[in-house]
C-alpha cells in the first residue's frame, strides 16, 4: 500500500499538549469529552471460551457507580461472532465510538457509545490484513479525526515484523507505515510493534515491541521451552516525528517493552515502560542536549522468577505507577517522584493471575482484570477470570467488588475502558432504561 503523509493541518492540535480534566490516565491525549469525576461504567472486552455460554467474544458492561443499586453488577453484554482473540480497545477522539480488536482473525469491531450503558455494534472492519499486510491489531490510539492502530504481526510469515495503520473515524484505511528495520541513531530496528504513546507538546510518538502471531498464539508452556521462539521477541523502542509519521530514533530496550505511559504532569518530558521478559522499568527522557535516551531505572520483583509484568498505569500527577505481574498475581506501586530511580513502596497479591490495571483519574479506584492471552492463561484452578475493583487510600488496596466471568459464563476478562452518563441523564433514568431492555 502506498504511504501518504498526513497533512500538518490535520495535526495542528499536536503542537501543544491538550488540557486534561479527568479519566483513565492511559487514554490518548487527543480524546475529548473526558470524564469529570466518578466513572459510571467499566466495559470489559472478553475472549470467548468454547463451551462457555455462547462461546463468543463479548463486550461486557458493568455498573461502576457506588451510588447505583446495580453497583458491581453486569448490566449489559453484546456478543460478536466467533472467537478471534479479543484483546485491546480504544476510543475515537470524540469518545463517541469504541474500537475493539482481535489478534487472531484481525477483525475490528466499532461500538457506538452514545448510550454507554448499552453499547451498540455499528461496524466491523475486516480488511486490515488484505490492505496492509499487517495482522494482529493491538493498540487503538485516537488522533484528530483518525484512529492509529499498532499491529503485532504480518501476513508473510506471521513473525514480529509489522507496522502502524492509520484509519479515519469512518473506518477507512488512509496509510500504512512499517516499523523500521534499518539502523537509526546507531541502533538497528527489529520491525516489532506493540503499544503507542504520544506527547503532542514534543511532537514525539513512542512505539514499543512484542512478538508475532506465531508466538502469541502458541501455548505458553510450549513457547518457553522453544529456544528459537523465545529469541523472537522485540527488543527496541522507536521515537517518531508525529506530524510526519517518520521514525527519528531507535532505542535498544531488551526484553519486550510493552505499555508506554507518558507523565501527564505539565512540564514533564519523560515516558516509562516495563519489559515483560526481563522485568525492568525503562525511562525514556530527553537529556540536557534535548536528545531522547532510554535507560533501565528499576527492577520489578525477582526477574529470575519471570514475574512477567504485563500492564502499567501511571498516576495523573506522574508521581506513581501501578504494575501488574501476571505469573505471581501481584499488583505493585512504584514511587516515581524521581523517575530516574523508581522505588517499590507497596505490593499486594490481587489474584491467581492478573493482567490489565486501570485507575481512575483521581487515583482512588483501581481496576484489575485477569486474562492475558487464551493460550497463555493458567490452567485448572489457577485460571481465574475476574474483574476486581479496589479503593486506594494511599496506604492499602481495599476490594470493593468482584465479577467472576467464569461463573457468569462470560469468557476471559481482558481489556477495560471507562465511560460516564452523558450530562443531564440521571442515574434513575438510566437504571430504568437498562431494566426495560
Coordinates of C-alpha atoms in Angstrom, one line a residue:
X1 CA 0.0 0.0 0.0
X2 CA 1.4 3.4 -1.0
X3 CA 2.1 5.6 2.0
X4 CA 0.5 9.0 2.3
X5 CA 1.9 11.7 4.5
X6 CA -0.5 13.3 7.0
X7 CA -1.1 17.0 6.5
X8 CA 0.3 19.3 9.1
X9 CA -3.2 20.9 9.2
X10 CA -4.7 17.7 10.4
X11 CA -2.3 17.5 13.3
X12 CA -2.3 21.2 14.2
X13 CA -3.6 20.2 17.6
X14 CA -0.4 18.3 18.2
X15 CA 1.6 21.5 18.6
X16 CA 0.5 21.8 22.2
X17 CA -0.5 19.3 24.9
X18 CA -4.2 19.2 25.2
X19 CA -5.7 20.1 28.7
X20 CA -6.6 17.0 30.7
X21 CA -9.5 17.1 33.1
X22 CA -10.2 13.6 34.3
X23 CA -10.3 10.0 33.0
X24 CA -8.2 6.9 32.7
X25 CA -4.5 8.0 32.6
X26 CA -3.7 5.7 29.6
X27 CA -6.1 7.4 27.1
X28 CA -4.8 9.2 24.0
X29 CA -4.2 12.9 24.8
X30 CA -6.4 13.7 21.8
X31 CA -9.5 12.1 23.4
X32 CA -12.0 14.9 24.3
X33 CA -15.2 14.8 26.4
X34 CA -13.2 13.4 29.3
X35 CA -14.9 12.0 32.4
X36 CA -15.2 14.6 35.1
X37 CA -15.2 12.7 38.4
X38 CA -16.8 9.3 39.0
X39 CA -16.9 6.8 36.1
X40 CA -20.3 5.2 35.8
X41 CA -19.4 2.1 33.8
X42 CA -16.5 -0.2 33.1
X43 CA -16.5 -2.1 29.8
X44 CA -14.6 -5.3 29.6
X45 CA -13.6 -6.8 26.3
X46 CA -13.6 -10.6 26.8
X47 CA -12.2 -13.6 25.0
X48 CA -14.8 -16.3 24.2
X49 CA -14.3 -19.8 25.5
X50 CA -15.6 -22.8 23.6
X51 CA -18.5 -24.4 25.6
X52 CA -18.9 -21.4 27.9
X53 CA -22.1 -19.6 27.3
X54 CA -22.4 -18.8 23.6
X55 CA -18.6 -19.2 23.2
X56 CA -18.2 -15.8 21.5
X57 CA -16.1 -12.8 22.3
X58 CA -18.0 -10.1 24.1
X59 CA -18.2 -6.5 25.3
X60 CA -19.4 -6.7 28.9
X61 CA -20.7 -3.6 30.7
X62 CA -20.6 -3.3 34.5
X63 CA -22.1 -0.6 36.7
X64 CA -19.2 1.1 38.5
X65 CA -21.0 3.9 40.3
X66 CA -21.2 3.2 44.1
X67 CA -24.5 5.2 44.3
X68 CA -26.2 2.8 41.9
X69 CA -28.4 -0.1 43.0
X70 CA -26.7 -2.2 40.3
X71 CA -23.2 -1.3 41.5
X72 CA -20.7 -4.1 40.7
X73 CA -23.2 -6.0 38.5
X74 CA -23.2 -6.8 34.8
X75 CA -25.9 -4.7 33.2
X76 CA -25.3 -5.4 29.5
X77 CA -23.4 -7.7 27.2
X78 CA -23.0 -7.8 23.5
X79 CA -21.6 -10.8 21.7
X80 CA -19.7 -10.6 18.4
X81 CA -19.5 -13.5 16.0
X82 CA -16.9 -16.2 16.9
X83 CA -13.6 -16.2 18.8
X84 CA -10.7 -14.2 17.4
X85 CA -8.5 -13.4 20.5
X86 CA -10.3 -10.3 21.7
X87 CA -7.6 -8.0 23.1
X88 CA -7.5 -4.2 23.3
X89 CA -9.8 -1.2 22.8
X90 CA -9.6 2.5 22.2
X91 CA -12.0 5.5 21.9
X92 CA -12.2 7.7 18.9
X93 CA -11.1 11.3 19.6
X94 CA -14.7 12.4 20.2
X95 CA -15.3 9.5 22.5
X96 CA -18.4 8.5 20.6
X97 CA -17.1 5.2 19.3
X98 CA -15.1 2.4 20.9
X99 CA -12.9 0.3 18.6
X100 CA -12.1 -3.2 19.8
X101 CA -9.7 -5.6 18.1
X102 CA -8.9 -9.3 17.8
X103 CA -5.4 -10.6 17.5
X104 CA -6.1 -13.8 15.6
X105 CA -8.6 -13.1 12.9
X106 CA -7.7 -9.3 12.7
X107 CA -11.3 -8.1 12.9
X108 CA -12.0 -4.7 14.5
X109 CA -15.5 -4.0 16.0
X110 CA -16.8 -0.5 16.3
X111 CA -19.3 0.2 19.1
X112 CA -21.5 3.3 19.4
X113 CA -21.2 4.6 23.0
X114 CA -23.8 7.3 22.8
X115 CA -25.7 5.3 25.4
X116 CA -22.7 3.8 27.4
X117 CA -24.9 1.6 29.5
X118 CA -26.0 -0.2 26.3
X119 CA -23.2 -0.1 23.6
X120 CA -24.3 -0.9 20.1
X121 CA -22.2 -2.7 17.4
X122 CA -22.3 -0.5 14.3
X123 CA -19.4 -1.6 12.2
X124 CA -17.0 -4.5 11.6
X125 CA -13.7 -3.8 9.9
X126 CA -12.1 -6.9 8.4
X127 CA -9.7 -5.6 5.7
X128 CA -6.6 -4.6 7.6
X129 CA -4.6 -7.7 6.6
X130 CA -5.6 -7.6 2.9
X131 CA -5.0 -3.9 2.6
X132 CA -1.7 -3.5 4.5
X133 CA -0.1 -6.9 5.1
X134 CA -0.2 -6.4 8.8
X135 CA -2.1 -8.5 11.3
X136 CA -2.9 -8.6 15.0
X137 CA -4.5 -5.1 15.6
X138 CA -3.4 -4.4 19.1
X139 CA -3.3 -0.7 20.2
X140 CA -6.1 1.7 19.2
X141 CA -4.9 5.3 19.6
X142 CA -7.1 8.3 18.9
X143 CA -5.8 11.1 16.8
X144 CA -7.7 14.2 15.4
X145 CA -10.3 12.6 13.2
X146 CA -8.3 9.5 13.0
X147 CA -7.5 6.1 14.7
X148 CA -3.9 4.9 14.7
X149 CA -3.6 1.2 15.1
X150 CA -0.5 -0.7 16.1
X151 CA -0.4 -4.2 14.6
X152 CA 1.7 -7.1 16.1
X153 CA 2.5 -9.3 13.1
X154 CA 2.3 -9.7 9.3
X155 CA 0.7 -11.9 6.6
X156 CA 4.0 -13.0 5.1
X157 CA 5.5 -15.2 7.9
X158 CA 3.4 -14.4 10.9
X159 CA 6.5 -13.1 12.6
X160 CA 7.1 -9.9 14.6
X161 CA 7.9 -7.5 11.7
X162 CA 4.8 -5.3 11.5
X163 CA 3.6 -1.7 11.2
X164 CA 1.1 1.1 12.0
X165 CA -2.2 1.6 10.2
X166 CA -4.0 4.9 10.1
X167 CA -7.7 4.9 9.7
X168 CA -10.2 7.8 9.5
X169 CA -13.0 7.7 12.1
X170 CA -15.3 6.1 9.4
X171 CA -13.0 3.0 9.5
X172 CA -11.3 3.6 6.1
X173 CA -7.6 3.0 5.8
X174 CA -5.6 6.1 5.0
X175 CA -2.0 4.8 5.2
X176 CA 0.2 2.0 6.5
X177 CA 3.7 2.6 7.9
X178 CA 6.2 -0.2 8.7
X179 CA 8.1 -0.2 11.9
X180 CA 11.8 0.4 10.9
X181 CA 14.2 -2.5 10.4
X182 CA 17.1 -0.3 9.3
X183 CA 19.7 1.4 11.6
X184 CA 18.8 4.8 13.0
X185 CA 21.0 6.5 15.6
X186 CA 23.3 3.6 15.8
X187 CA 20.6 1.0 16.7
X188 CA 19.1 -1.4 14.2
X189 CA 15.4 -1.8 14.3
X190 CA 13.7 -5.2 14.6
X191 CA 10.4 -4.1 13.0
X192 CA 8.4 -5.3 16.0
X193 CA 5.4 -3.3 17.5
X194 CA 3.1 -3.3 20.5
X195 CA 2.0 0.0 22.1
X196 CA 1.8 3.7 21.1
X197 CA 2.4 6.7 23.3
X198 CA 2.3 10.3 22.0
X199 CA 3.5 13.6 23.6
X200 CA 1.9 16.3 21.5
X201 CA 3.8 19.1 23.0
X202 CA 7.1 17.5 22.0
X203 CA 5.7 16.2 18.6
X204 CA 7.1 12.7 19.7
X205 CA 5.5 9.3 19.4
X206 CA 7.0 6.2 21.0
X207 CA 6.3 2.7 19.9
X208 CA 7.3 -0.5 21.8
X209 CA 7.7 -4.1 20.7
X210 CA 6.4 -7.6 21.5
X211 CA 6.2 -10.7 19.3
X212 CA 4.4 -12.1 16.2
X213 CA 1.4 -14.3 15.7
X214 CA 3.4 -17.5 15.7
X215 CA 4.4 -16.8 19.3
X216 CA 1.4 -15.1 20.9
X217 CA -1.0 -17.8 19.6
X218 CA 1.3 -20.6 20.9
X219 CA 0.7 -22.3 24.2
X220 CA 2.8 -20.6 26.8
X221 CA 4.3 -23.8 28.3
X222 CA 5.4 -24.9 24.8
X223 CA 6.7 -21.4 24.0
X224 CA 9.0 -21.1 26.9
X225 CA 10.6 -24.5 26.1
X226 CA 11.2 -23.4 22.5
X227 CA 14.6 -21.7 22.4
X228 CA 14.2 -20.4 18.9
X229 CA 10.8 -19.0 19.6
X230 CA 12.0 -17.2 22.7
X231 CA 14.5 -15.3 20.6
X232 CA 11.6 -13.9 18.6
X233 CA 10.6 -11.1 20.9
X234 CA 11.1 -7.4 20.4
X235 CA 14.0 -5.5 21.9
X236 CA 13.5 -2.0 20.7
X237 CA 11.5 1.2 21.0
X238 CA 11.2 3.8 18.3
X239 CA 10.8 7.6 18.6
X240 CA 8.8 9.2 15.8
X241 CA 8.1 12.6 14.4
X242 CA 4.3 12.6 14.9
X243 CA 3.4 15.1 12.2
X244 CA 5.5 13.4 9.5
X245 CA 4.9 9.9 10.9
X246 CA 8.7 9.2 10.4
X247 CA 11.0 7.3 12.7
X248 CA 13.7 9.5 14.2
X249 CA 15.5 7.3 16.7
X250 CA 15.6 3.7 17.7
X251 CA 16.4 2.6 21.3
X252 CA 17.8 -0.7 22.5
X253 CA 15.3 -2.0 25.2
X254 CA 15.8 -5.7 25.6
X255 CA 13.1 -8.0 26.9
X256 CA 9.9 -6.9 25.1
X257 CA 8.9 -3.4 26.2
X258 CA 5.1 -3.3 26.4
X259 CA 2.8 -0.5 27.6
X260 CA 4.1 3.1 27.3
X261 CA 2.9 5.8 29.7
X262 CA 3.9 9.4 29.3
X263 CA 4.0 11.5 32.5
X264 CA 0.9 13.7 32.3
X265 CA 2.3 16.3 34.6
X266 CA 2.7 19.7 32.8
X267 CA 6.3 20.3 32.0
X268 CA 7.5 16.7 32.3
X269 CA 9.3 15.3 29.3
X270 CA 9.5 11.6 30.0
X271 CA 7.7 8.3 29.5
X272 CA 8.1 4.9 31.2
X273 CA 7.6 1.3 30.1
X274 CA 8.1 -2.2 31.5
X275 CA 9.9 -5.1 29.9
X276 CA 8.0 -8.4 30.1
X277 CA 10.8 -10.8 29.9
X278 CA 13.5 -9.0 31.9
X279 CA 11.1 -7.5 34.5
X280 CA 12.6 -3.9 34.3
X281 CA 11.2 -0.4 34.2
X282 CA 12.7 1.7 31.5
X283 CA 12.7 5.5 31.3
X284 CA 12.6 7.4 28.0
X285 CA 13.7 11.0 28.6
X286 CA 15.4 14.0 27.0
X287 CA 18.9 14.7 28.1
X288 CA 20.4 18.1 28.7
X289 CA 21.1 18.4 24.9
X290 CA 17.5 17.6 24.1
X291 CA 18.2 14.1 22.8
X292 CA 15.9 11.3 23.8
X293 CA 17.6 8.5 25.8
X294 CA 16.3 5.2 27.1
X295 CA 17.7 3.6 30.2
X296 CA 16.9 0.8 32.7
X297 CA 15.9 2.5 36.0
X298 CA 14.3 -0.2 38.2
X299 CA 13.6 -3.9 38.8
X300 CA 10.1 -5.4 39.1
X301 CA 10.0 -8.3 41.6
X302 CA 12.6 -11.1 41.0
X303 CA 13.5 -11.2 37.3
X304 CA 14.9 -14.8 37.8
X305 CA 11.4 -16.0 38.5
X306 CA 10.0 -14.2 35.4
X307 CA 7.0 -12.4 37.2
X308 CA 6.0 -11.2 33.7
X309 CA 5.0 -7.5 34.1
X310 CA 2.1 -7.1 31.7
X311 CA 0.4 -3.7 32.3
X312 CA 1.2 -0.4 34.0
X313 CA -0.9 2.6 34.9
X314 CA 0.7 6.0 35.7
X315 CA -0.9 8.4 38.1
X316 CA -2.3 11.7 36.8
X317 CA 0.5 13.7 38.6
X318 CA 3.2 11.4 37.2
X319 CA 4.4 10.5 40.7
X320 CA 3.3 6.9 40.9
X321 CA 3.0 3.8 38.8
X322 CA 0.9 0.7 39.2
X323 CA 2.4 -2.5 37.8
X324 CA 0.7 -5.9 37.3
X325 CA 2.7 -9.0 37.1
X326 CA 0.9 -12.0 35.6
X327 CA 2.7 -15.0 36.9
X328 CA 2.8 -14.2 40.6
X329 CA -0.6 -12.3 40.7
X330 CA 0.9 -9.2 42.2
X331 CA 0.0 -5.6 41.9
X332 CA 2.8 -3.2 42.8
X333 CA 3.0 0.5 43.3
X334 CA 6.2 2.4 42.5
X335 CA 7.0 5.9 43.7
X336 CA 8.1 8.0 40.6
X337 CA 8.9 11.2 42.5
X338 CA 12.3 10.7 41.0
X339 CA 11.7 8.9 37.6
X340 CA 15.4 8.2 37.3
X341 CA 15.1 5.9 40.4
X342 CA 11.6 4.5 40.9
X343 CA 11.0 2.8 44.2
X344 CA 8.5 0.0 45.0
X345 CA 6.6 1.2 48.1
X346 CA 3.6 -1.2 48.1
X347 CA 2.5 -4.6 46.8
X348 CA -0.4 -6.9 47.2
X349 CA -1.4 -10.3 45.8
X350 CA -4.6 -9.4 43.9
X351 CA -5.3 -12.7 42.0
X352 CA -4.0 -16.1 40.9
X353 CA -3.2 -14.4 37.6
X354 CA -3.5 -10.6 36.9
X355 CA -3.1 -8.7 33.7
X356 CA -4.6 -5.3 33.0
X357 CA -4.6 -2.5 35.5
X358 CA -6.5 0.8 35.1
X359 CA -7.0 3.6 37.6
X360 CA -9.5 6.5 37.9
X361 CA -8.0 9.9 37.3
X362 CA -8.2 10.8 41.0
X363 CA -6.2 7.7 41.7
X364 CA -8.8 6.5 44.3
X365 CA -10.0 3.4 42.4
X366 CA -8.0 0.6 40.8
X367 CA -9.5 -1.9 38.3
X368 CA -7.8 -5.2 37.6
X369 CA -8.6 -8.0 35.1
X370 CA -7.1 -11.5 34.8
X371 CA -6.7 -12.7 31.3
X372 CA -3.5 -12.3 29.2
X373 CA -4.0 -14.4 26.1
X374 CA -6.1 -17.5 25.6
X375 CA -3.1 -19.8 25.2
X376 CA -1.1 -18.0 27.9
X377 CA -3.6 -18.1 30.7
X378 CA -3.0 -20.5 33.5
X379 CA -4.8 -23.9 33.7
X380 CA -7.1 -25.5 36.2
X381 CA -8.0 -23.7 39.4
X382 CA -5.4 -21.0 38.6
X383 CA -7.4 -20.0 35.5
X384 CA -9.2 -17.3 37.4
X385 CA -11.2 -14.9 35.2
X386 CA -12.3 -11.8 37.1
X387 CA -12.7 -8.1 37.2
X388 CA -11.7 -6.8 40.7
X389 CA -12.2 -3.2 41.8
X390 CA -10.3 -1.7 44.7
X391 CA -10.3 1.6 46.6
X392 CA -6.9 3.1 47.2
X393 CA -6.3 5.5 50.1
X394 CA -2.6 5.8 49.6
X395 CA -1.8 3.0 52.0
X396 CA -3.8 -0.1 51.0
X397 CA -5.9 -1.6 48.3
X398 CA -9.4 -2.5 49.7
X399 CA -11.6 -4.6 47.4
X400 CA -15.0 -3.1 46.6
X401 CA -16.4 -5.7 44.3
X402 CA -15.6 -8.6 42.0
X403 CA -17.2 -10.0 38.8
X404 CA -16.5 -13.7 38.2
X405 CA -16.5 -14.1 34.5
X406 CA -16.2 -17.9 34.7
X407 CA -19.2 -18.2 37.0
X408 CA -21.3 -15.9 34.7
X409 CA -20.0 -17.8 31.6
X410 CA -18.8 -14.6 30.0
X411 CA -15.3 -15.8 29.0
X412 CA -11.8 -14.4 29.8
X413 CA -11.7 -10.8 31.1
X414 CA -9.1 -8.7 29.3
X415 CA -9.1 -5.0 28.5
X416 CA -11.1 -2.3 30.2
X417 CA -12.4 1.2 29.4
X418 CA -14.5 3.6 31.5
X419 CA -17.5 5.7 30.5
X420 CA -19.9 8.1 32.2
X421 CA -23.5 9.0 31.6
X422 CA -24.0 12.0 29.3
X423 CA -24.7 15.3 31.0
X424 CA -28.3 15.6 32.0
X425 CA -29.0 11.9 32.1
X426 CA -30.0 10.8 35.6
X427 CA -28.9 7.6 37.4
X428 CA -32.6 6.7 37.9
X429 CA -33.5 7.1 34.2
X430 CA -30.5 5.0 33.2
X431 CA -31.4 2.2 35.5
X432 CA -35.0 2.2 34.3
X433 CA -34.0 2.2 30.6
X434 CA -31.5 -0.7 31.1
X435 CA -34.1 -2.7 33.0
X436 CA -36.5 -2.3 30.1
X437 CA -34.0 -3.6 27.5

